Coordinates of C-alpha atoms in Angstrom, one line a residue:
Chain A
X13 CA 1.9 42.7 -18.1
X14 CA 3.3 43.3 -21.6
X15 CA 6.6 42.2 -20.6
X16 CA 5.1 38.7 -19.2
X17 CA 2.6 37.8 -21.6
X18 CA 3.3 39.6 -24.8
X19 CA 5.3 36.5 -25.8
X20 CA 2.4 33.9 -25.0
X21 CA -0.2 36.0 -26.4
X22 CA 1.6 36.8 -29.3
X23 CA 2.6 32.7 -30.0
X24 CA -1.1 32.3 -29.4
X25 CA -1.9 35.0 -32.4
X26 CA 0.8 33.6 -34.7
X27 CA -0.8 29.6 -34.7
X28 CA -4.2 31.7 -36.0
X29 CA -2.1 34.5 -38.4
X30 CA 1.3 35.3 -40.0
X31 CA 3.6 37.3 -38.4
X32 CA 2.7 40.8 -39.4
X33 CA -1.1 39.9 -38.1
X34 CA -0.3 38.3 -34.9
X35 CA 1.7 41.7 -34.1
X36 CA -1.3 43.4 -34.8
X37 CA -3.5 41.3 -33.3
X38 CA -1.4 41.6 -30.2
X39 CA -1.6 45.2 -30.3
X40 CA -4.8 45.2 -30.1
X41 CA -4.9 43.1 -27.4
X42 CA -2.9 44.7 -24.8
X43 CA -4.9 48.7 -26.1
X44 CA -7.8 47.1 -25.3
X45 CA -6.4 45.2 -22.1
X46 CA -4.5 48.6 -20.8
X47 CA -8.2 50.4 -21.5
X48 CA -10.1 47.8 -19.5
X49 CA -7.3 46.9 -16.8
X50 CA -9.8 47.4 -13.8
X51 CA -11.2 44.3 -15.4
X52 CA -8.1 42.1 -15.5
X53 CA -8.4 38.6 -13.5
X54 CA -5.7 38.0 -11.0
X55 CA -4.8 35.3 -13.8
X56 CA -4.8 37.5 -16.6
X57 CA -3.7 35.2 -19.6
X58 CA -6.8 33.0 -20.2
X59 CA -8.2 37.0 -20.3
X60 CA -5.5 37.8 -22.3
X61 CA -6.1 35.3 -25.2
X62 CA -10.0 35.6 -25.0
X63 CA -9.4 39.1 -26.1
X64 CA -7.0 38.3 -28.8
X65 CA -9.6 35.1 -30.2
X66 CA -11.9 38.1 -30.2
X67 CA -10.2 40.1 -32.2
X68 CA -9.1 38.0 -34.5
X69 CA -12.6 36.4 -35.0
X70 CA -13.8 40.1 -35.1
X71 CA -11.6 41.8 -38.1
X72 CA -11.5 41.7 -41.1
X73 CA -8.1 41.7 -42.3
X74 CA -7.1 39.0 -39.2
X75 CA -10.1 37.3 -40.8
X76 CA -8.8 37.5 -44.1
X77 CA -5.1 36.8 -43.5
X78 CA -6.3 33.3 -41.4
X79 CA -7.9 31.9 -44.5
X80 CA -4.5 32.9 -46.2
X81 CA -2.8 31.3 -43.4
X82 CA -4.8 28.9 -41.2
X83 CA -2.5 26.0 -42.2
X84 CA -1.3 25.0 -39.1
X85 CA 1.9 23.1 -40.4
X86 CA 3.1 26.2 -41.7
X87 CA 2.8 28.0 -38.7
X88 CA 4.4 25.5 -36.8
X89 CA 7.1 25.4 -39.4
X90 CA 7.7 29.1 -38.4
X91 CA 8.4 28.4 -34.9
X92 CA 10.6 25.7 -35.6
X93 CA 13.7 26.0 -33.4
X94 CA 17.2 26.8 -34.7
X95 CA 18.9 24.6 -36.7
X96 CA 21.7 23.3 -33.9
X97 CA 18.9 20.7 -32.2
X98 CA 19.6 17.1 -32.1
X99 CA 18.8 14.5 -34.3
X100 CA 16.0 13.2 -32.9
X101 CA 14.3 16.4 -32.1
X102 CA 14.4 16.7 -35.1
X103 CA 12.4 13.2 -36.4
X104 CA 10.4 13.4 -33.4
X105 CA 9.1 17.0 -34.1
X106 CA 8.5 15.9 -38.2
X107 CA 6.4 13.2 -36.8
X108 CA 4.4 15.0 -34.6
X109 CA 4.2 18.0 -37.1
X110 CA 2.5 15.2 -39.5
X111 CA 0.2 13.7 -36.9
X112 CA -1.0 16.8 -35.6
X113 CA -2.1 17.7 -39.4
X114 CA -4.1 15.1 -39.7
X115 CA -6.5 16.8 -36.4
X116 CA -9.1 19.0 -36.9
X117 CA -8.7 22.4 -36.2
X118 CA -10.6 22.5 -33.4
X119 CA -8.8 19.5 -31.7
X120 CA -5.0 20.9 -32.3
X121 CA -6.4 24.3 -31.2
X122 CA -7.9 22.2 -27.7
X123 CA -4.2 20.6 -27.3
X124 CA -2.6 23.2 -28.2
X125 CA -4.5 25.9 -25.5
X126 CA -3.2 23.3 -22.5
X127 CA 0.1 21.7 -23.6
X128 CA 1.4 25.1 -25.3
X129 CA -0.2 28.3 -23.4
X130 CA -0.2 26.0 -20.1
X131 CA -4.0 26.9 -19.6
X132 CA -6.3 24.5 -17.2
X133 CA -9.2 23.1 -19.1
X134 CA -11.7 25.4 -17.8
X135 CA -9.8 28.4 -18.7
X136 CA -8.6 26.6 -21.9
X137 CA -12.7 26.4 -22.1
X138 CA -13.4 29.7 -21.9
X139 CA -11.0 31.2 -24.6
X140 CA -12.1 28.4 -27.2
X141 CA -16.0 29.4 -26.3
X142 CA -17.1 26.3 -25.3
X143 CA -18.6 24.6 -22.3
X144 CA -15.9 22.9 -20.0
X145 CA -17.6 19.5 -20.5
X146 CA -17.1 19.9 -24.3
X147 CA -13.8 21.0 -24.1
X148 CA -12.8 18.2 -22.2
X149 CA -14.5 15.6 -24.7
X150 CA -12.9 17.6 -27.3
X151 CA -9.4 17.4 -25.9
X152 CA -9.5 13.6 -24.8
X153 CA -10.6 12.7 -28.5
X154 CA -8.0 15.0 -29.9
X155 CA -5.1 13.5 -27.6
X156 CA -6.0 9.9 -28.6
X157 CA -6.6 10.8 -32.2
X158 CA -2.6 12.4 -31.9
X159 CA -1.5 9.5 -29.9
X160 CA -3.0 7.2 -32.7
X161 CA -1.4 9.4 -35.7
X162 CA 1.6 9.6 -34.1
X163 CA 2.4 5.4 -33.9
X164 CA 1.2 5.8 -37.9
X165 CA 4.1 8.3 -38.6
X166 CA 6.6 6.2 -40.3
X167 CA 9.5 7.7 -38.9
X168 CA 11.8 9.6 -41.9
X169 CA 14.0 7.3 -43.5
X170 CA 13.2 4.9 -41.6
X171 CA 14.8 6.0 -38.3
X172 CA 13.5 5.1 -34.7
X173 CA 11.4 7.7 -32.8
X174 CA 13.3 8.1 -29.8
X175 CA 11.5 10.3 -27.1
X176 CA 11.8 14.3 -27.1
X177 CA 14.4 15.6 -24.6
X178 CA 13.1 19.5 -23.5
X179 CA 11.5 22.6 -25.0
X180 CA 13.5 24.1 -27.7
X181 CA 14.9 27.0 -26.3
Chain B
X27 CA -0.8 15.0 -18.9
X28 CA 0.4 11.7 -20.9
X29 CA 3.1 11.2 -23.3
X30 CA 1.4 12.7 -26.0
X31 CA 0.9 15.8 -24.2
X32 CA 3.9 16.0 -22.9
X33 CA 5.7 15.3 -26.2
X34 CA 3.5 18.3 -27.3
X35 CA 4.4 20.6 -24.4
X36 CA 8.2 19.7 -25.0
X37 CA 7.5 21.6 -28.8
X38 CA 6.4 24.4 -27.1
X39 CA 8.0 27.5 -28.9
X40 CA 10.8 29.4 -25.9
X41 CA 11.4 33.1 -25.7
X42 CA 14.5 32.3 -28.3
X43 CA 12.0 31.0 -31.1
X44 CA 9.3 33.5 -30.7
X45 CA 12.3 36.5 -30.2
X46 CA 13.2 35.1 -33.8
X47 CA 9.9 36.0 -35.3
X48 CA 9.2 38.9 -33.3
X49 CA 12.8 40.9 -32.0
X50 CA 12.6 42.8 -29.1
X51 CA 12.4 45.8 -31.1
X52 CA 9.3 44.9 -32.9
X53 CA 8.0 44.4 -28.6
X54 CA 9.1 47.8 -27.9
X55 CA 7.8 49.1 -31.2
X56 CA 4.5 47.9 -30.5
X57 CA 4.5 48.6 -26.9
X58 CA 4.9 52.2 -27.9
X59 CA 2.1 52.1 -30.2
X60 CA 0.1 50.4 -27.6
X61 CA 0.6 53.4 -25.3
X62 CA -0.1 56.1 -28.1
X63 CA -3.4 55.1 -28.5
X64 CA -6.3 56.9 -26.8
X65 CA -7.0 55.4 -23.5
X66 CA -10.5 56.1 -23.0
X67 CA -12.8 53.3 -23.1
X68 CA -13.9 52.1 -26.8
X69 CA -17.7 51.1 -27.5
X70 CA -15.7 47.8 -28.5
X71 CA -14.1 46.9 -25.9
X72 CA -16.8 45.7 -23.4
X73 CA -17.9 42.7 -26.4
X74 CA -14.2 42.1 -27.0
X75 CA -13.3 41.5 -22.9
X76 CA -15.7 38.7 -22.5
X77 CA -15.6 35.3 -23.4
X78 CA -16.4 34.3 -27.2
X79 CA -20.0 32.2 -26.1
X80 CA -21.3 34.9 -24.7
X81 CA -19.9 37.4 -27.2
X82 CA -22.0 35.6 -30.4
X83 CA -24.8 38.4 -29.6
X84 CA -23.3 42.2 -31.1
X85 CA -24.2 45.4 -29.1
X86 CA -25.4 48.3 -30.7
X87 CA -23.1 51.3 -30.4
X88 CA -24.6 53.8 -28.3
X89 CA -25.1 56.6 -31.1
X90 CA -25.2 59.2 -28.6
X91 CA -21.9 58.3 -26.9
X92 CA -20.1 58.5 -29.9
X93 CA -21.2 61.6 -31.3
X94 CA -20.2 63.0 -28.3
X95 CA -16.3 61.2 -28.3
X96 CA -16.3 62.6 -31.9
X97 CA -17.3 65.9 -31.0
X98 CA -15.0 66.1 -27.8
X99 CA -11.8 65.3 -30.1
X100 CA -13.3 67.9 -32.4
X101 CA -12.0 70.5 -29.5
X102 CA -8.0 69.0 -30.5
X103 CA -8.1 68.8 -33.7
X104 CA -5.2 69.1 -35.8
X105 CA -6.1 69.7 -39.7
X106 CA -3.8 68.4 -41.9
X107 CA -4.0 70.1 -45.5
X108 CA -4.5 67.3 -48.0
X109 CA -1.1 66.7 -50.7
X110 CA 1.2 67.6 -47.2
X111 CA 3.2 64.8 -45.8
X112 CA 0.8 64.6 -43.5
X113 CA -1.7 63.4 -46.0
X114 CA -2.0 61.5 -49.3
X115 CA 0.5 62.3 -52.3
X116 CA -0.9 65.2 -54.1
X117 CA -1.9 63.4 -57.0
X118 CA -4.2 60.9 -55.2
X119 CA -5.5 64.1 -52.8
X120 CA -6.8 65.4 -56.0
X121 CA -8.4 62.3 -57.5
X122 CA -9.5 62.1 -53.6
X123 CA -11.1 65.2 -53.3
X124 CA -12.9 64.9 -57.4
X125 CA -14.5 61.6 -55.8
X126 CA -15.8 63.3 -52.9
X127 CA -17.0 66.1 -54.8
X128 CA -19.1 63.5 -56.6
X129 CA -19.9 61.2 -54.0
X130 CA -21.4 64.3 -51.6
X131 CA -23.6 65.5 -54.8
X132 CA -25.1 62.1 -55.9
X133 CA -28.5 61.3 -54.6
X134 CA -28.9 58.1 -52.7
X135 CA -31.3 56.3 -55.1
X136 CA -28.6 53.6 -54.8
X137 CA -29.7 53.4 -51.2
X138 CA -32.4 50.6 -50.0
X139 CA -35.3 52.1 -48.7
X140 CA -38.3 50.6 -46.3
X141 CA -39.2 47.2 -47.9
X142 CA -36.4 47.4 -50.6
X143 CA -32.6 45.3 -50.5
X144 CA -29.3 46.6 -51.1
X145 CA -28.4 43.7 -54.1
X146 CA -24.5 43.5 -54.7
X147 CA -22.9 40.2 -56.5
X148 CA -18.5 40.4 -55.4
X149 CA -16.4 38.1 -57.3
X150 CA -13.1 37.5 -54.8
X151 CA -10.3 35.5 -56.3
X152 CA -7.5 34.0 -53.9
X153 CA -3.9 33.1 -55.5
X154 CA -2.3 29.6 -55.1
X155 CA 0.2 30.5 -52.2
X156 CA 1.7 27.1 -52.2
X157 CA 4.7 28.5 -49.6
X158 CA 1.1 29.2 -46.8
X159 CA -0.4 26.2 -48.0
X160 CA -3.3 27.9 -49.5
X161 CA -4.8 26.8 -52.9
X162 CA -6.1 29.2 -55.8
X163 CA -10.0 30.5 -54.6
X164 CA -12.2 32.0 -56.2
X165 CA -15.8 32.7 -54.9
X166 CA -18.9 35.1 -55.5
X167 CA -20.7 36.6 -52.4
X168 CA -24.6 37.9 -53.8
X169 CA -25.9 39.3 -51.1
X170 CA -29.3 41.8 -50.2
X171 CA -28.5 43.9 -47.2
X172 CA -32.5 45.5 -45.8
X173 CA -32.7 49.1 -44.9
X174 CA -32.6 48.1 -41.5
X175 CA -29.0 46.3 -41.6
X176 CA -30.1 42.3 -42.3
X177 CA -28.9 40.8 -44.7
X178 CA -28.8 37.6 -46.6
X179 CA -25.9 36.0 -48.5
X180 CA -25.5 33.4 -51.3
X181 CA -21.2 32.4 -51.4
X182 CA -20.5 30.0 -53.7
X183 CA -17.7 28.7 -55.7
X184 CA -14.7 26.6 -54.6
X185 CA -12.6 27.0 -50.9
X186 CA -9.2 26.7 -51.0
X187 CA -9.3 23.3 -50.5
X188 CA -10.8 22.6 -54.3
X189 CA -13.8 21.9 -52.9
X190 CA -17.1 23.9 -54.0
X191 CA -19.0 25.4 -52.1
X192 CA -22.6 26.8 -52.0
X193 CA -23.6 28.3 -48.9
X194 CA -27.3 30.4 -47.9
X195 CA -26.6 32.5 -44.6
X196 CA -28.5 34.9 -43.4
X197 CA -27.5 38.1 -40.8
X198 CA -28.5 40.0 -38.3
X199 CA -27.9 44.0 -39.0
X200 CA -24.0 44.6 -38.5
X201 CA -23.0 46.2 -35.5
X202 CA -20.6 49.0 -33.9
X203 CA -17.5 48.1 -36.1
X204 CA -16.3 49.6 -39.5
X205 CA -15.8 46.0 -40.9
X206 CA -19.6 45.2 -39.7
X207 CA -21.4 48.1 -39.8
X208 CA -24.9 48.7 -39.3
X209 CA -26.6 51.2 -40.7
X210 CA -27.3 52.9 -37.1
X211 CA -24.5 52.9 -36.5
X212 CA -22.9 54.8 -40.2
X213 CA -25.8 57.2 -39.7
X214 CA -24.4 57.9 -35.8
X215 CA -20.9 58.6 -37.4
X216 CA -20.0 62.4 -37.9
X217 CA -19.6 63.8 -41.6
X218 CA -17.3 66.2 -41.4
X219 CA -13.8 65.2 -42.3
X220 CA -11.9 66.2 -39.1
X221 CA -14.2 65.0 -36.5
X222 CA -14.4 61.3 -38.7
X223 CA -10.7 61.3 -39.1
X224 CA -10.1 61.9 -35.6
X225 CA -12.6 59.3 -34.5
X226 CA -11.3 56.5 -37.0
X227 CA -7.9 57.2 -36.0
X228 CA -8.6 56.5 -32.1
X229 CA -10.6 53.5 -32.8
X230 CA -10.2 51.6 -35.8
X231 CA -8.4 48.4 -35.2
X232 CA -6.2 45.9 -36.8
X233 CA -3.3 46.9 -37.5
X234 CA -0.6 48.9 -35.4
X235 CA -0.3 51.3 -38.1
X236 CA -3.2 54.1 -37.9
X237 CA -2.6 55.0 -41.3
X238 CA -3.7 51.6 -42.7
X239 CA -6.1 50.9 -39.4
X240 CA -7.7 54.3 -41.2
X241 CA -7.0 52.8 -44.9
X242 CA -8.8 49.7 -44.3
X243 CA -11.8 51.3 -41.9
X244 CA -12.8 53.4 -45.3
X245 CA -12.4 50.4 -46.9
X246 CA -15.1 48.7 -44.8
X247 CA -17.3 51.5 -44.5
X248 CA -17.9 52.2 -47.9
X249 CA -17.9 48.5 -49.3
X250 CA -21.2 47.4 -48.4
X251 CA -22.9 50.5 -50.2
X252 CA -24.8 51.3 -47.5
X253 CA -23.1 54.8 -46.4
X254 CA -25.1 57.7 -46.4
X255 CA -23.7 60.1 -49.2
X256 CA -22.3 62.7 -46.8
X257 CA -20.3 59.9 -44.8
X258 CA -19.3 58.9 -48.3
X259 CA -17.7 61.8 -49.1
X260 CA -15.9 62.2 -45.7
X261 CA -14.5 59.0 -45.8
X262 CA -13.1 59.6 -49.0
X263 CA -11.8 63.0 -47.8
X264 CA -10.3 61.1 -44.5
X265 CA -7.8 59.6 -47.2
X266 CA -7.0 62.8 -48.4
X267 CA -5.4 63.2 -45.6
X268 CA -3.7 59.5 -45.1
X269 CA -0.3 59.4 -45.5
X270 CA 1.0 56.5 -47.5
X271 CA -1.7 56.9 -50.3
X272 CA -1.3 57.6 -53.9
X273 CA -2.7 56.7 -57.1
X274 CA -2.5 53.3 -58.5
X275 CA -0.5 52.5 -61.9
X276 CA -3.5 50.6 -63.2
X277 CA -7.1 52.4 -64.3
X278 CA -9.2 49.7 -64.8
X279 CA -10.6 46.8 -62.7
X280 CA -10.5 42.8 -62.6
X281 CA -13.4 42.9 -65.7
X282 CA -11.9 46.1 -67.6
X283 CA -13.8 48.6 -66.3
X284 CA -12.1 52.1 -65.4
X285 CA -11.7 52.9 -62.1
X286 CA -9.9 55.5 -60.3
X287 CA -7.5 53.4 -58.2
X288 CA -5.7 54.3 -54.7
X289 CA -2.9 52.1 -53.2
X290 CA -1.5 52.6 -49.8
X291 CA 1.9 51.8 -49.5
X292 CA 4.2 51.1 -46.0
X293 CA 7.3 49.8 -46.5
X294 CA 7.9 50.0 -42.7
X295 CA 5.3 48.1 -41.5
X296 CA 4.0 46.2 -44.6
X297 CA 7.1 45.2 -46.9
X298 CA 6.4 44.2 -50.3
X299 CA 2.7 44.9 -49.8
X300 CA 0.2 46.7 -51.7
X301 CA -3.2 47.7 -50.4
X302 CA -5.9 48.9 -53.0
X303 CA -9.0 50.2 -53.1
X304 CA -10.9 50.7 -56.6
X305 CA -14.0 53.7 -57.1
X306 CA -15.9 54.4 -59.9
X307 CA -15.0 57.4 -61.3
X308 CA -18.7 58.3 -62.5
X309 CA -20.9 57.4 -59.1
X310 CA -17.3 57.4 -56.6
X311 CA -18.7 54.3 -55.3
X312 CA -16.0 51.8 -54.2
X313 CA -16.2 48.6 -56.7
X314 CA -13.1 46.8 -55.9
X315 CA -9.8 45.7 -53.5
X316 CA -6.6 44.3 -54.3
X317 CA -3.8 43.1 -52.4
X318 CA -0.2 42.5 -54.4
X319 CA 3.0 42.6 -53.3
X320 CA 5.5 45.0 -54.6
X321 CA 5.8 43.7 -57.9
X322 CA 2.2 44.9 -58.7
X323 CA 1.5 41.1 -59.0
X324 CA -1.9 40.9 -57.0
X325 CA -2.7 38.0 -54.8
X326 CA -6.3 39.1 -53.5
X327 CA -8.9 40.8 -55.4
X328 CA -12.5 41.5 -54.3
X329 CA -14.8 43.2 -57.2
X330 CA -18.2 44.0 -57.3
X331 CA -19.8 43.1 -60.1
X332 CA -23.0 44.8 -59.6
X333 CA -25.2 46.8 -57.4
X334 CA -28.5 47.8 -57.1
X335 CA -31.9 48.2 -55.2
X336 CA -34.0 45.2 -55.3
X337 CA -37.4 44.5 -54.1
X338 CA -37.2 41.1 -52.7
X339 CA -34.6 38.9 -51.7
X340 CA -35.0 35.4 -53.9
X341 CA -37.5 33.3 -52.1
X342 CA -35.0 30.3 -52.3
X343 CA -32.4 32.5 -50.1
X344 CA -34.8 32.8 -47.4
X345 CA -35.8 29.3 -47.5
X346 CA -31.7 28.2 -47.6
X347 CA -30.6 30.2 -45.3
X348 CA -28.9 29.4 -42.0
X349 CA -28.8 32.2 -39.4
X350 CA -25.6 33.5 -38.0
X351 CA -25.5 34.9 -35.2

């Protein structure tokens, strides 16, 4: 289970924490998942994360380090991928970087839960503590409110946006 | 999905980018901790396993229960001389164990009783951290903490934004958690310094380090003001016997007041970090935190500016204030 999803949880912890915290905040996680594993879901990562938004909205120091680091471009900035991508993936991410800062935390946190941790909207639902009917509201507004930002990015330099090819690895 | 999500889910960070940030020997590292823990069930758990709506509400710790873990880890114990390696440098376990002296002997008339408030006023001050995007804070928290565990809190200042703030919240009594606590659940704790140790080394959480998990727990406990005096003392003894502790270079606080000052210091699993906590050397209360990196240039402070008993909370608090669950 740690093996699977320590990297998803962890990627999870690190868009709320720095580094350090998100390890932590892992940790903590997987103790308390190991102690409770009788009451794991056959789909344990919607479980997974629940715990570690619980914990992170629970201590102190978590608490304390996400005021120090809730800015979410800086968090993406840290998982930027290695310098050797294209171009484009390059412009492309810039732009989307931008237009995602210009969502509300709730909104990048509702894209975020389905196009990055691969969640279905009711489990997305569940670990952002909200009813499935709000969290679909909350996601359609948030994907046309990135769509929107996105055509308002002027492109760096004035280059075209071309399309993003893949995941970075 | 559409292209917006799509062009989203393409940015998704692969094994590559998050192995960057967190190598495979941090994984095993923390794996290992994972499994070093204590595997039996933790009063926490059960609120931390279920989903965050229905979490809002905070069980009570079973008092019982944990007097009873405390007292069956009692049979294990290992006791750990203060000033070994084991423990804090001998310098600090001194200034450690003066504290305690002091903190065990002093009466608690600082203590709220039936209809009275625990009054504290806390300055915190936030540097500009332009490389986090974070902006310079600084904000004061005056809040009056009933015998029973409520409370009710004036914060006001500016967030980190530059926008001022002036918020009126009020609580419900704090729960089974160092960070949180309520007062049922400090007087369930056990005062004696093995048996505490032990217990807040198999349960205090946030940070896969026990030694600063145990650091910051003391912390919590003794901040709000509301600890008994033994539990006081024992805490205070607990970091006798904390590696990673010494004394502080500094004696005085953020407003020039001497203060007996402990740091703990990992450079394993905190680099270029510094974690203080500040007591006052006449009543051993604890007035004050700091966090700075290496440099001894702080970045966080917290400091109480006063405390007392009060006999009402200010009737413009209760009329302000929004309940948090």
């Amino acid at each position: 289970m740690f093996r699977r999803y320590g990297g998803r949880v962890f990627a999870y912890a690190l868009r709320h924490c720095g580094p350090a915290a998100a390890e932590d905040v892992l940790a903590d996680t997987f103790l308390v998942a190991w102690r409770r594993l009788d009451d794991m879901p056959a789909e344990p990562l919607p479980w997974l994360l629940v715990i570690a938004r619980n914990t992170m909205a629970n201590d102190r120091r978590s608490r304390a380090r996400r005021r120090r680091l809730s800015d979410a471009i800086a968090v993406w900035e840290r998982l930027r991928p290695a310098a050797n991508s294209v171009d484009h993936e390059v412009i492309g991410r810039e732009v989307m970087l931008r237009a995602l800062g210009t969502l509300t935390e709730l909104e990048r946190e509702a894209l975020l839960l389905v196009a990055w941790d691969g969640l279905r909207p009711p489990d997305a639902a569940t670990v952002a503590g909200c009813s499935l009917r709000a969290f679909e509201v909350r996601l359609q507004r948030a994907r046309a409110r990135l769509a929107r930002a996105v055509e308002d990015e002027p492109p760096p330099h004035g280059t075209k946006i071309t399309k993003l090819q893949g995941a970075p690895s | 999905m559409n292209d917006v999500l799509d062009d989203l889910a393409a940015l998704r960070p692969g094994v590559a980018t998050i192995e960057r940030l967190w190598t495979p020997q941090q994984q095993a590292d923390t794996l290992a901790a994972v499994l070093a823990h204590d595997r039996r069930p933790a009063a926490r758990d059960h609120r931390l396993i279920r989903p965050p709506r229905r979490a809002q509400r905070r069980r009570r710790a079973a008092g019982a229960a944990i007097v009873a873990i405390a007292a069956a880890v009692v049979s294990f114990q290992v006791v750990l001389p203060h000033g070994s390696p084991g423990g804090a440098a001998p310098a600090a376990a001194a200034a450690l164990e003066g504290l305690a002296i002091t903190a065990a002997a002093s009466a608690p008339a600082d203590l709220a009783g039936p209809g009275q408030f625990r009054h504290l006023v806390v300055q915190t001050w936030q540097a500009d951290m332009p490389d986090r995007g974070v902006a310079e804070t600084r904000q004061t928290f005056e809040s009056w903490t009933a015998a029973d565990g409520r409370s009710w809190r004036r914060n006001y200042g500016q967030d980190s934004t530059g926008h001022k703030i002036d918020q009126y919240l009020a609580f419900p009594p704090g729960g089974d958690q160092t960070f949180s606590a309520s007062p049922a659940y400090l007087a369930s704790l056990p005062t004696e310094t093995t048996a505490l140790r032990r217990y807040l080394r198999s349960h205090a959480s946030g940070s896969t380090s026990r030694d600063e998990a145990v650091f910051v727990a003391v912390g919590d406990m003794l901040r709000s003001g509301i600890a008994p005096p033994k539990l006081r003392a024992a805490a205070i003894r607990v970091l006798e016997r904390t590696p990673h502790v010494g004394i502080g270079a500094t004696h005085t606080d953020s407003l020039g007041r001497p203060v007996i000052r402990f740091d703990f210091i990992d450079n394993n699993r905190r680099a270029n970090e510094i974690q203080s906590l500040l007591f006052d050397p006449k009543t051993a209360s604890l007035v004050g935190a700091i966090e700075s990196y290496a440099s001894g240039q702080p970045w966080f402070t917290s400091t109480t500016v006063s405390s007392g008993v009060a006999s009402s909370v200010p009737p413009q608090v209760l009329a302000r204030a929004q309940k948090v669950n």
